[in-house]
CSV table of C-alpha atoms in Angstrom, one decimal:
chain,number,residue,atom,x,y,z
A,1,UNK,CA,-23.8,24.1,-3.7
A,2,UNK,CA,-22.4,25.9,-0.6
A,3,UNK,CA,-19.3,24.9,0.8
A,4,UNK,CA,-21.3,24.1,4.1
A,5,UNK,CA,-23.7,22.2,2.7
A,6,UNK,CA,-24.8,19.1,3.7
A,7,UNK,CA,-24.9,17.5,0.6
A,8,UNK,CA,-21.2,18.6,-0.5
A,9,UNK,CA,-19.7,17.2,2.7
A,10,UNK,CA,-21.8,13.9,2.0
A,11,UNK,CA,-20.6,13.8,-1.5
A,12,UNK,CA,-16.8,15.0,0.0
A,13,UNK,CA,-17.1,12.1,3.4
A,14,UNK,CA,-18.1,9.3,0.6
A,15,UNK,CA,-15.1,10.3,-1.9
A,16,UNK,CA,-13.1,9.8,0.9
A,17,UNK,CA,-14.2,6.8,2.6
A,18,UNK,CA,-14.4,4.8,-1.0
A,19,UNK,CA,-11.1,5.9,-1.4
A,20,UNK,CA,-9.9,4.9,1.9
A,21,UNK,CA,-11.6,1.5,1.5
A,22,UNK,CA,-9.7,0.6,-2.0
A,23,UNK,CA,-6.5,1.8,-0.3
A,24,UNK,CA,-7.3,-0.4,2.4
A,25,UNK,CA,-8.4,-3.2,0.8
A,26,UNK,CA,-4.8,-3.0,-1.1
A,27,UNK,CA,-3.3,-3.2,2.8
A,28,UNK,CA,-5.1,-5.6,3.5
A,29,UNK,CA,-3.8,-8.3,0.6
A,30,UNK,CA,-0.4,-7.7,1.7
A,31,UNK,CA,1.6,-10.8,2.8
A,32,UNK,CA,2.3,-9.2,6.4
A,33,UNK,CA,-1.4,-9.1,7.0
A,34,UNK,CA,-2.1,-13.1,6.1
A,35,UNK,CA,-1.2,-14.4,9.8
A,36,UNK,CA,-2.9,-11.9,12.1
A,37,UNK,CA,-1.7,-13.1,15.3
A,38,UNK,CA,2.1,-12.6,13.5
A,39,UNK,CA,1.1,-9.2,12.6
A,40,UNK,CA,-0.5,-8.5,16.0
A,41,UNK,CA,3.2,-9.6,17.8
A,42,UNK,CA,5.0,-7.1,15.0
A,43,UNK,CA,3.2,-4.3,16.3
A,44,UNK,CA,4.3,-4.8,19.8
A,45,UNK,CA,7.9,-3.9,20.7
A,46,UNK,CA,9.3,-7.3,21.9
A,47,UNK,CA,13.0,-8.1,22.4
A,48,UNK,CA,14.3,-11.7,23.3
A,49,UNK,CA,17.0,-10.8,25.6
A,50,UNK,CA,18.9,-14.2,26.8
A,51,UNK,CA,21.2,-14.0,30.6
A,52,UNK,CA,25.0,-15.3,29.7
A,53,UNK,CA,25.8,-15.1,33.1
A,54,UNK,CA,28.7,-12.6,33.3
A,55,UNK,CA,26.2,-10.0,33.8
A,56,UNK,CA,25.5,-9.2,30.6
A,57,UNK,CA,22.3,-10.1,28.2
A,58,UNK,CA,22.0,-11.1,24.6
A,59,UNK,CA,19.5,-9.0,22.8
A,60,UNK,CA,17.6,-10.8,19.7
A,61,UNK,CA,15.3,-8.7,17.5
A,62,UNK,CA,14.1,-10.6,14.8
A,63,UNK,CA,11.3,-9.3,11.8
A,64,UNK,CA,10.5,-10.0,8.1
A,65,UNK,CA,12.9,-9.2,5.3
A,66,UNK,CA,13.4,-5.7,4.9
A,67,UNK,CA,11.9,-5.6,1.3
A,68,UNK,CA,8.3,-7.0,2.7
A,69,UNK,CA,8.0,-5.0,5.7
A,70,UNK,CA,9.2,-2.2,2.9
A,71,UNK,CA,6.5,-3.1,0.6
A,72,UNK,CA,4.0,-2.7,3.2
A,73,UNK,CA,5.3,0.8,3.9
A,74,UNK,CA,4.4,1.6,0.2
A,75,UNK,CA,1.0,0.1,0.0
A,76,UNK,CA,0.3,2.2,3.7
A,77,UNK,CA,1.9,5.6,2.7
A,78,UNK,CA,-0.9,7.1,1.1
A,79,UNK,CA,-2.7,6.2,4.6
A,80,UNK,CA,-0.7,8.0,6.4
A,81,UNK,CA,-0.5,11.1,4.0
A,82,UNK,CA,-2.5,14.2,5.4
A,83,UNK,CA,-3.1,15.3,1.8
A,84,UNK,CA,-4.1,12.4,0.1
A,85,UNK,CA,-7.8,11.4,-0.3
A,86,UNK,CA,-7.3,8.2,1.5
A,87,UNK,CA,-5.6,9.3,4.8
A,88,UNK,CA,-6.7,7.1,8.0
A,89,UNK,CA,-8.0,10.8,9.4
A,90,UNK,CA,-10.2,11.5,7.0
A,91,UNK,CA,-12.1,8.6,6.8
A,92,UNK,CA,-12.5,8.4,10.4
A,93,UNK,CA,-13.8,11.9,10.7
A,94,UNK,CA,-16.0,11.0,7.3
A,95,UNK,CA,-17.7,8.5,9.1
A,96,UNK,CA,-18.0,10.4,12.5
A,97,UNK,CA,-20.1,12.6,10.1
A,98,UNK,CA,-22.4,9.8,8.9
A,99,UNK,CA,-22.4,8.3,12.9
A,100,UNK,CA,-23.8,10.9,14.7
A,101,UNK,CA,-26.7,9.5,16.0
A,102,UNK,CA,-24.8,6.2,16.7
A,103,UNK,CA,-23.4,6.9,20.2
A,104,UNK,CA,-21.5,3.6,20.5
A,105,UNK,CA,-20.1,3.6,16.7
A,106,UNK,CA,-19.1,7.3,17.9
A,107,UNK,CA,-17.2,6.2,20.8
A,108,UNK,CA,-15.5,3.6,18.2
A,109,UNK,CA,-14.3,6.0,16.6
A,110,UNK,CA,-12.8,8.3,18.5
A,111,UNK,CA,-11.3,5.5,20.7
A,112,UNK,CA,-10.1,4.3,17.1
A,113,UNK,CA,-8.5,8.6,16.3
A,114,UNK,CA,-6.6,8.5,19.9
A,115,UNK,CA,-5.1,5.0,18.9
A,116,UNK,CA,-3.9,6.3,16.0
A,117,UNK,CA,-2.3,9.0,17.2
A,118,UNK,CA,-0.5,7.6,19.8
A,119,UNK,CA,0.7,4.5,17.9
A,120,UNK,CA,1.7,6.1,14.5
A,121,UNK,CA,1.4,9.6,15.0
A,122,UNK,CA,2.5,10.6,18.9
A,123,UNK,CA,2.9,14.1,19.2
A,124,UNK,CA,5.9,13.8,22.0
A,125,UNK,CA,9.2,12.0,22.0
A,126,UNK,CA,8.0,10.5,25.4
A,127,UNK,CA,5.0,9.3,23.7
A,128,UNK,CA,7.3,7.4,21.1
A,129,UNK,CA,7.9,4.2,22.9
A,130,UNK,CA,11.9,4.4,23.2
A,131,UNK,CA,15.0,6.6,22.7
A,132,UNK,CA,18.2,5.6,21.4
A,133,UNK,CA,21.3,7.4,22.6
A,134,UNK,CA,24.5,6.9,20.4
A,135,UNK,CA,27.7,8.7,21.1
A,136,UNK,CA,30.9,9.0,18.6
A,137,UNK,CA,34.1,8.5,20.7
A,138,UNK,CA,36.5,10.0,18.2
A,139,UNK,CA,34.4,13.3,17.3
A,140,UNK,CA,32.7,13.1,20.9
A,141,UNK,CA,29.5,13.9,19.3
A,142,UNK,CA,26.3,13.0,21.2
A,143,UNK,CA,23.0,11.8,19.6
A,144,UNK,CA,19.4,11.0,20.5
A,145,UNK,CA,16.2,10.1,18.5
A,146,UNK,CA,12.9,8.8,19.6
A,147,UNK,CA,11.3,5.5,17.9
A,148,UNK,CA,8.9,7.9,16.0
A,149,UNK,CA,11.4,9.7,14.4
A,150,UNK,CA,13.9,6.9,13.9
A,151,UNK,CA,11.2,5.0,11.9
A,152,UNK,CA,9.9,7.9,9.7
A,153,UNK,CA,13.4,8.1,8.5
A,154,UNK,CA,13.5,4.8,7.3
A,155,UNK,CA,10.1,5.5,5.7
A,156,UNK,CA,10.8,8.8,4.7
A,157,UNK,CA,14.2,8.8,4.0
A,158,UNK,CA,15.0,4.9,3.2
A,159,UNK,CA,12.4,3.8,1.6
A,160,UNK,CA,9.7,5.9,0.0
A,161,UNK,CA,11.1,9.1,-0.6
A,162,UNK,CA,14.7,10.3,0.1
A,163,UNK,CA,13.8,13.0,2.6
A,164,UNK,CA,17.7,14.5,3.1
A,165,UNK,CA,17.0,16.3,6.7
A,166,UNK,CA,15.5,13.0,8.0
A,167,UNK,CA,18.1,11.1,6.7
A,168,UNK,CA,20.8,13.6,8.1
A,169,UNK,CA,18.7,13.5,11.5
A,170,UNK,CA,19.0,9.8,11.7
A,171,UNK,CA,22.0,8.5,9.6
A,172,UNK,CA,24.2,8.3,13.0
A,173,UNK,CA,21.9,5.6,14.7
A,174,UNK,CA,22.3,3.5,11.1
A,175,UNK,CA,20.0,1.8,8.8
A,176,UNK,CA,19.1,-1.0,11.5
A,177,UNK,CA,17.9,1.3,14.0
A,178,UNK,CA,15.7,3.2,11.7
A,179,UNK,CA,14.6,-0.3,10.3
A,180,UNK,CA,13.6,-1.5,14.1
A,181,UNK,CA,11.8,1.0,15.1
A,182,UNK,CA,9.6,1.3,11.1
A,183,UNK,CA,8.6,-2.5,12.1
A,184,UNK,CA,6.3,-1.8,14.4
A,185,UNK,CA,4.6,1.2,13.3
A,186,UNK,CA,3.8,0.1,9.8
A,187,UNK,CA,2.3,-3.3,11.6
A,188,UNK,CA,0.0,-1.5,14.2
A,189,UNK,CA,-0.8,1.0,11.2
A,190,UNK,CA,-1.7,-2.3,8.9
A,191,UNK,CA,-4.2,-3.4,11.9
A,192,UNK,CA,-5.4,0.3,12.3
A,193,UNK,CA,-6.2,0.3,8.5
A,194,UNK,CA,-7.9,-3.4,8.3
A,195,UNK,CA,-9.5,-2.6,11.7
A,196,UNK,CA,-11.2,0.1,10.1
A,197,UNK,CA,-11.7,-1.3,7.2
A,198,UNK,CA,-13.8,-3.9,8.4
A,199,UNK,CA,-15.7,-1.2,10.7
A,200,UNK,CA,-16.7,0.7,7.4
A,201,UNK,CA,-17.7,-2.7,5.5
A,202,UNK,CA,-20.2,-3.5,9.0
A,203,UNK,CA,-21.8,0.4,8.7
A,204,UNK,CA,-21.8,0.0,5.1
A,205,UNK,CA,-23.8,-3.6,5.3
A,206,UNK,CA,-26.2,-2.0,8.2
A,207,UNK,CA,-27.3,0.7,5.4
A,208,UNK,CA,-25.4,3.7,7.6
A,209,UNK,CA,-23.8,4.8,4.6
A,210,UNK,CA,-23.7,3.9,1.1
A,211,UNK,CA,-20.4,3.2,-0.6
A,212,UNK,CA,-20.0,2.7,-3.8
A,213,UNK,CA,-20.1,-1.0,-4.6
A,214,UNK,CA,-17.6,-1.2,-6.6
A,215,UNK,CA,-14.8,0.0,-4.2
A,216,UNK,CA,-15.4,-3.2,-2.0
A,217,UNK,CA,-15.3,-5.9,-4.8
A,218,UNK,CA,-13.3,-4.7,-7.7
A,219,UNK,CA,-9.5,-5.8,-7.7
A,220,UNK,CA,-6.9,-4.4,-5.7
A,221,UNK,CA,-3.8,-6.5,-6.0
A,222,UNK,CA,-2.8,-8.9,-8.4
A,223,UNK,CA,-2.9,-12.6,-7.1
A,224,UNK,CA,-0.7,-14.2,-9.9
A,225,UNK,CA,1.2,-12.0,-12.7
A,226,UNK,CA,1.4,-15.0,-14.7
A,227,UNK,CA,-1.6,-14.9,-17.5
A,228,UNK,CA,-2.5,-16.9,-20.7
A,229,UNK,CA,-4.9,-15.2,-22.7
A,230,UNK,CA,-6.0,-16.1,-26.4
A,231,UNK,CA,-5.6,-13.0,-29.3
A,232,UNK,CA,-5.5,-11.9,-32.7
A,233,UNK,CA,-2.4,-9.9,-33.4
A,234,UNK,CA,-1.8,-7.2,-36.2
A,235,UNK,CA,1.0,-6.1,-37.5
A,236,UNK,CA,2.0,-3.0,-39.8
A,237,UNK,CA,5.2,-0.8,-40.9
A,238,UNK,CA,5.9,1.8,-38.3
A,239,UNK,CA,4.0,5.1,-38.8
A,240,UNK,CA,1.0,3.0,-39.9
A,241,UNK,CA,-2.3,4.6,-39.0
A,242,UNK,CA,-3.7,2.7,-36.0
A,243,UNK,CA,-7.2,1.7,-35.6
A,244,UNK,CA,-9.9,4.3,-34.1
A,245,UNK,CA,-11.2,1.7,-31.3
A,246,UNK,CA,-10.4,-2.1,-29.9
A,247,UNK,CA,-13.5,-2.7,-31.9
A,248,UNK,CA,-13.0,-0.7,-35.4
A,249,UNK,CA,-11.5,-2.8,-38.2
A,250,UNK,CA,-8.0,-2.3,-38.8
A,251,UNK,CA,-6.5,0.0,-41.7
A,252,UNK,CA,-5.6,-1.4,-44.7
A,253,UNK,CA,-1.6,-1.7,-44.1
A,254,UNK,CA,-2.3,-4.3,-41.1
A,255,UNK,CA,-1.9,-7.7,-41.6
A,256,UNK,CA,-3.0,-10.5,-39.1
A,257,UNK,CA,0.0,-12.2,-37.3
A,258,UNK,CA,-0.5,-16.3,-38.3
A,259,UNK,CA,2.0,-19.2,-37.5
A,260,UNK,CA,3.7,-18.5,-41.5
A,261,UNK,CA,5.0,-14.6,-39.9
A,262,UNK,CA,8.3,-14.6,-39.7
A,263,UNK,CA,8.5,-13.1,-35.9
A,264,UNK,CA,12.2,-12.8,-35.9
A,265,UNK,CA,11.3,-9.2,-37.1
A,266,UNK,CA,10.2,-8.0,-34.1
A,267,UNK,CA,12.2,-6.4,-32.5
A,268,UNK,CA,12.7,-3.0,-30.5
A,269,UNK,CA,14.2,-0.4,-31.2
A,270,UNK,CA,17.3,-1.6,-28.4
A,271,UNK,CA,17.4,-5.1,-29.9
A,272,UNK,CA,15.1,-7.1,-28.1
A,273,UNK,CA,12.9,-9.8,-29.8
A,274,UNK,CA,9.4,-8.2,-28.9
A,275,UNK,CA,7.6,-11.3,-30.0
A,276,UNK,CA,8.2,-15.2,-29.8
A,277,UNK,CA,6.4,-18.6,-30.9
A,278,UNK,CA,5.6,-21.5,-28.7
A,279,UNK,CA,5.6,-24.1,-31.2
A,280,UNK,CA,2.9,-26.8,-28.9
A,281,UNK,CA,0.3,-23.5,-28.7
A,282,UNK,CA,0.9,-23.0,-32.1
A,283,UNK,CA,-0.2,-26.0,-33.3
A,284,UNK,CA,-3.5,-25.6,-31.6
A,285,UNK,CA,-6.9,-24.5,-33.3
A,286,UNK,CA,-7.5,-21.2,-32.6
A,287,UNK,CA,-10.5,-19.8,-30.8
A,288,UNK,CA,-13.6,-18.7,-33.0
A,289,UNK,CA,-15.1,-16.7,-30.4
A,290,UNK,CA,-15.7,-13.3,-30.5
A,291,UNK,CA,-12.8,-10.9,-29.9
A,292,UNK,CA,-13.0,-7.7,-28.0
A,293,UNK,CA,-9.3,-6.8,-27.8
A,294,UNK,CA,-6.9,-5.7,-30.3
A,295,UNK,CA,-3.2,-6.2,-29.7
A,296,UNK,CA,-0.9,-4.3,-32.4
A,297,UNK,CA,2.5,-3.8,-32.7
């Protein structure tokens, strides 16, 4: 199949939309994204100032915990990464492909492309929002960085990777700086995402392309990481062979852990008890049903 072939660039636009849409979906759970109208006012660069009448102003900024708005950047990231399957570009110009004979979808979507690139990806400093200006009285060094670049260097260089040059670029405007001016960016790319998230789950339930099912109802973030789950559990000495399958019988060195097990035994190899008992689900019948899962230790 030719590289120009319109069936490898269907098969190409649908690998990256599906993958676009899990990545999205994952945006989309984050806590940021549960009050919209919050999220909306994130993305907009508001400060309170307050008069104190001596002819100066109070300046308030005030946003989410560092460690949410920073665990939003790490669910987006792969958004915003030219490379990666999933990049906000790529699905837009996948489904440009599949819109052509749409002409209002079409102008969606490139309405949609010169968003993005002027709220998360602005090609000029003058296109950034705002500059900050810092000078160093004792070396009499003068700095300046747009918004843009001050908030890729807390993605960049604070938070996701440690990129050293933006981190040298911006370390004299300070972690708050960088931190103010990420805020908004990773908001208005979190409505950019979901925005076009839902776009792609409207074409997909008109029939205008055909996703994959899966990638809009199979799990994408964990709701609770607290689980109760019933078991068998098998036990042998170490170097035991293992079983072939979750579903194969276990060799003949494993022994089924019961209540009489001494589980004091297990323990790692740093001293840690691997296993414990609770004595009230202990003295409760266990399940007769079948068993599809092998745990063994």
């Amino acid at each position: 199949m030719g590289r120009g072939d319109p069936k490898s660039l269907i098969a190409q636009y649908q690998e990256y939309l599906e993958a676009f849409v899990l990545r999205a979906r994952r945006v989309e759970e984050h806590s940021l994204a549960a009050d919209w109208d919050a999220l909306v006012e994130l993305a907009e660069i508001q400060i309170q100032v307050t008069p104190l009448g001596n002819g100066e102003i109070l300046i308030k900024h005030q946003y989410p915990a560092e460690e949410v708005v920073e665990s939003a950047a790490a669910r987006l990231r792969p958004i915003l990464l030219e490379g990666d399957a999933c990049f906000y570009q790529k699905a837009l110009k996948a489904l440009g492909y599949f819109c052509q004979s749409l002409p209002q979808d079409g102008e969606w979507i490139r309405s949609a492309r010169r968003e993005w690139r002027t709220r998360v990806a602005p090609t000029t400093g003058e296109e950034a929002g705002y500059w900050v200006m810092v000078s160093n009285t004792a070396t009499g060094e003068d700095h300046n960085l747009d918004r843009h670049r001050l908030a890729m260097a807390w993605i960049y260089g604070d938070v996701v990777h440690h990129d050293t040059a933006r981190r040298q670029e911006a370390d004299p405007f300070g972690l708050v700086d960088r931190f103010r001016a990420a805020v908004p960016l990773i908001a208005w790319a979190m409505i950019g995402t979901i925005e076009l998230l839902n776009f792609t789950r409207v074409l997909q339930e008109a029939g205008h392309i055909t996703l994959s099912e899966k990638v809009f109802e199979e799990s994408v973030a964990l709701k609770s990481t607290t689980w109760e789950e019933k078991a068998k559990v098998y036990f042998a000495p170490v170097g035991s062979e293992p079983p072939t399958a979750a579903t194969t019988p276990f060799p003949e060195q494993w022994a089924q852990l019961d209540s009489a097990a001494d589980v004091s035994i297990f323990r790692t190899t740093s001293g840690v008890q691997l296993l414990r008992t609770d004595d009230q689900a202990a003295e409760q019948s266990p399940s007769d049903g079948p068993e599809a899962d092998q745990d063994a230790g």
